[in-house]
């Protein structure tokens, strides 16, 4: 019984600790994988703009559905590399949420 209680505490502990780290992960992922082209604010770096990135705040990108943006990230679009197999579906979903929330 004591053992079981202990493992419940450990589990709850892991969930509590892991949760805030999750959001940071998405930010870290964006910084390491996407920022080179899309810039820290989503407007596009100098190199990205040469490749044809669009400002994530623009009406053109905002009018796209989440599914369309997920698809572009998975399969690539124009000079945008494809991330299928490099990132999990959940990571891609979180990145799209992150991009949407950018101000
Ligand atoms: C090598 C540069 C490069 C990197 C790295 C890159 N992108 Fe892109 N991305 C592009 C370009 C260029 C486009 C515009 C494609 C087009 O419309 O022709 C684009 C378009 C997009 C779009 C579609 C928006 C639109 O313009 O319709 C999304 C969403 C996106 N990128 C997300 C990401 C995410 C998430 C990452 C990181 C996992 C990432 N990109 C990394 C270059 C890059």
Short mmCIF file of C-alpha atoms and ligand atoms in Angstrom, two decimals:
data_model
loop_
_atom_site.label_atom_id
_atom_site.label_comp_id
_atom_site.label_asym_id
_atom_site.label_seq_id
_atom_site.Cartn_x
_atom_site.Cartn_y
_atom_site.Cartn_z
CA UNK A 1 0.00 0.00 0.00
CA UNK A 2 2.75 2.41 0.93
CA UNK A 3 4.52 1.58 -2.29
CA UNK A 4 1.42 2.28 -4.34
CA UNK A 5 0.87 5.64 -2.67
CA UNK A 6 4.45 6.52 -3.35
CA UNK A 7 4.16 5.76 -7.04
CA UNK A 8 1.00 7.87 -7.25
CA UNK A 9 2.90 10.79 -5.72
CA UNK A 10 5.77 10.28 -8.13
CA UNK A 11 3.38 10.20 -11.10
CA UNK A 12 1.59 13.37 -10.02
CA UNK A 13 4.96 14.98 -9.48
CA UNK A 14 6.06 14.13 -12.98
CA UNK A 15 2.88 15.53 -14.51
CA UNK A 16 3.16 18.77 -12.54
CA UNK A 17 6.82 19.23 -13.40
CA UNK A 18 6.45 18.25 -17.04
CA UNK A 19 3.60 20.63 -17.82
CA UNK A 20 5.27 24.05 -17.77
CA UNK A 21 8.31 22.58 -19.54
CA UNK A 22 6.01 21.69 -22.43
CA UNK A 23 5.36 25.30 -23.51
CA UNK A 24 9.06 26.10 -23.22
CA UNK A 25 9.78 23.13 -25.45
CA UNK A 26 7.66 24.55 -28.23
CA UNK A 27 9.39 27.89 -27.95
CA UNK A 28 12.80 26.19 -27.92
CA UNK A 29 11.79 24.11 -30.91
CA UNK A 30 10.70 27.18 -32.83
CA UNK A 31 13.97 28.92 -31.97
CA UNK A 32 16.11 25.98 -33.02
CA UNK A 33 14.21 24.85 -36.14
CA UNK A 34 12.15 27.68 -37.53
CA UNK A 35 13.63 30.99 -36.41
CA UNK A 36 16.49 30.95 -38.95
CA UNK A 37 13.95 31.56 -41.69
CA UNK A 38 10.86 32.84 -39.92
CA UNK A 39 12.61 35.21 -37.51
CA UNK A 40 12.10 35.57 -33.73
CA UNK A 41 8.81 37.43 -34.25
CA UNK A 42 7.46 35.40 -37.19
CA UNK A 43 7.99 38.23 -39.66
CA UNK A 44 10.76 36.42 -41.50
CA UNK A 45 14.54 36.74 -41.15
CA UNK A 46 16.61 38.39 -43.89
CA UNK A 47 17.54 34.93 -45.19
CA UNK A 48 13.93 33.74 -44.93
CA UNK A 49 12.61 36.71 -46.84
CA UNK A 50 14.96 35.87 -49.70
CA UNK A 51 13.36 32.42 -49.79
CA UNK A 52 9.89 33.94 -49.82
CA UNK A 53 8.57 33.52 -46.25
CA UNK A 54 5.42 35.42 -45.45
CA UNK A 55 4.86 37.33 -42.23
CA UNK A 56 2.90 34.98 -39.91
CA UNK A 57 0.82 38.03 -38.87
CA UNK A 58 -0.26 38.80 -42.42
CA UNK A 59 -3.86 38.29 -43.46
CA UNK A 60 -2.63 35.80 -46.04
CA UNK A 61 -1.27 33.42 -43.40
CA UNK A 62 -3.91 34.14 -40.76
CA UNK A 63 -6.75 33.23 -43.13
CA UNK A 64 -5.29 29.75 -43.61
CA UNK A 65 -6.80 27.05 -41.42
CA UNK A 66 -4.69 25.30 -38.79
CA UNK A 67 -4.93 22.15 -40.88
CA UNK A 68 -3.51 23.95 -43.92
CA UNK A 69 -0.61 25.33 -41.88
CA UNK A 70 0.04 21.91 -40.34
CA UNK A 71 0.06 20.44 -43.83
CA UNK A 72 2.56 23.06 -45.09
CA UNK A 73 4.84 22.29 -42.15
CA UNK A 74 4.56 18.53 -42.63
CA UNK A 75 4.92 18.42 -46.38
CA UNK A 76 6.86 21.60 -46.99
CA UNK A 77 5.81 24.44 -49.25
CA UNK A 78 7.92 26.19 -51.87
CA UNK A 79 11.36 26.55 -50.27
CA UNK A 80 10.04 25.59 -46.84
CA UNK A 81 11.57 22.25 -45.83
CA UNK A 82 9.24 19.41 -44.89
CA UNK A 83 9.17 18.32 -41.27
CA UNK A 84 7.28 15.07 -41.54
CA UNK A 85 9.33 12.43 -39.75
CA UNK A 86 11.53 15.09 -38.12
CA UNK A 87 8.87 16.39 -35.77
CA UNK A 88 5.91 14.57 -34.27
CA UNK A 89 2.34 15.56 -35.15
CA UNK A 90 1.93 16.97 -31.65
CA UNK A 91 5.07 19.07 -31.97
CA UNK A 92 3.84 20.46 -35.28
CA UNK A 93 0.40 21.22 -33.82
CA UNK A 94 2.00 23.06 -30.90
CA UNK A 95 4.24 25.02 -33.27
CA UNK A 96 1.23 26.16 -35.30
CA UNK A 97 -0.49 27.27 -32.08
CA UNK A 98 2.71 29.09 -31.14
CA UNK A 99 2.84 30.80 -34.55
CA UNK A 100 -0.81 31.86 -34.26
CA UNK A 101 -0.26 33.35 -30.84
CA UNK A 102 2.77 35.38 -31.97
CA UNK A 103 2.42 39.12 -31.65
C1 LIG B 1 14.91 27.08 -44.70
C2 LIG B 1 13.97 28.08 -44.27
C3 LIG B 1 12.76 27.67 -43.47
C4 LIG B 1 12.73 27.01 -42.27
C5 LIG B 1 13.90 26.47 -41.47
C6 LIG B 1 11.33 26.92 -41.89
N1 LIG B 1 10.53 27.50 -42.84
FE1 LIG B 1 8.51 27.66 -42.80
N2 LIG B 1 8.53 28.56 -44.63
C7 LIG B 1 9.67 28.85 -45.36
C8 LIG B 1 9.27 29.47 -46.62
C9 LIG B 1 10.23 29.96 -47.69
C10 LIG B 1 7.86 29.52 -46.62
C11 LIG B 1 6.93 30.08 -47.71
C12 LIG B 1 6.55 28.98 -48.64
C13 LIG B 1 5.74 29.50 -49.79
O1 LIG B 1 4.67 30.05 -49.55
O2 LIG B 1 6.20 29.33 -50.90
C14 LIG B 1 7.42 28.92 -45.36
C15 LIG B 1 6.09 28.77 -44.98
C16 LIG B 1 5.68 28.26 -43.77
C17 LIG B 1 4.31 28.08 -43.39
C18 LIG B 1 3.08 28.39 -44.23
C19 LIG B 1 2.69 29.80 -44.12
C20 LIG B 1 2.50 30.34 -45.47
O3 LIG B 1 3.37 31.13 -45.90
O4 LIG B 1 1.51 29.96 -46.10
C21 LIG B 1 4.30 27.58 -42.13
C22 LIG B 1 3.08 27.25 -41.27
C23 LIG B 1 5.66 27.42 -41.73
N3 LIG B 1 6.48 27.83 -42.75
C24 LIG B 1 6.06 26.90 -40.52
C25 LIG B 1 7.37 26.58 -40.20
C26 LIG B 1 7.75 25.90 -39.00
C27 LIG B 1 6.78 25.47 -37.90
C28 LIG B 1 9.10 25.73 -39.05
C29 LIG B 1 9.98 25.03 -38.03
C30 LIG B 1 9.64 23.67 -37.70
C31 LIG B 1 9.57 26.31 -40.30
N4 LIG B 1 8.48 26.82 -40.96
C32 LIG B 1 10.88 26.33 -40.73
C33 LIG B 1 10.98 28.64 -44.97
C34 LIG B 1 11.37 27.98 -43.83
#
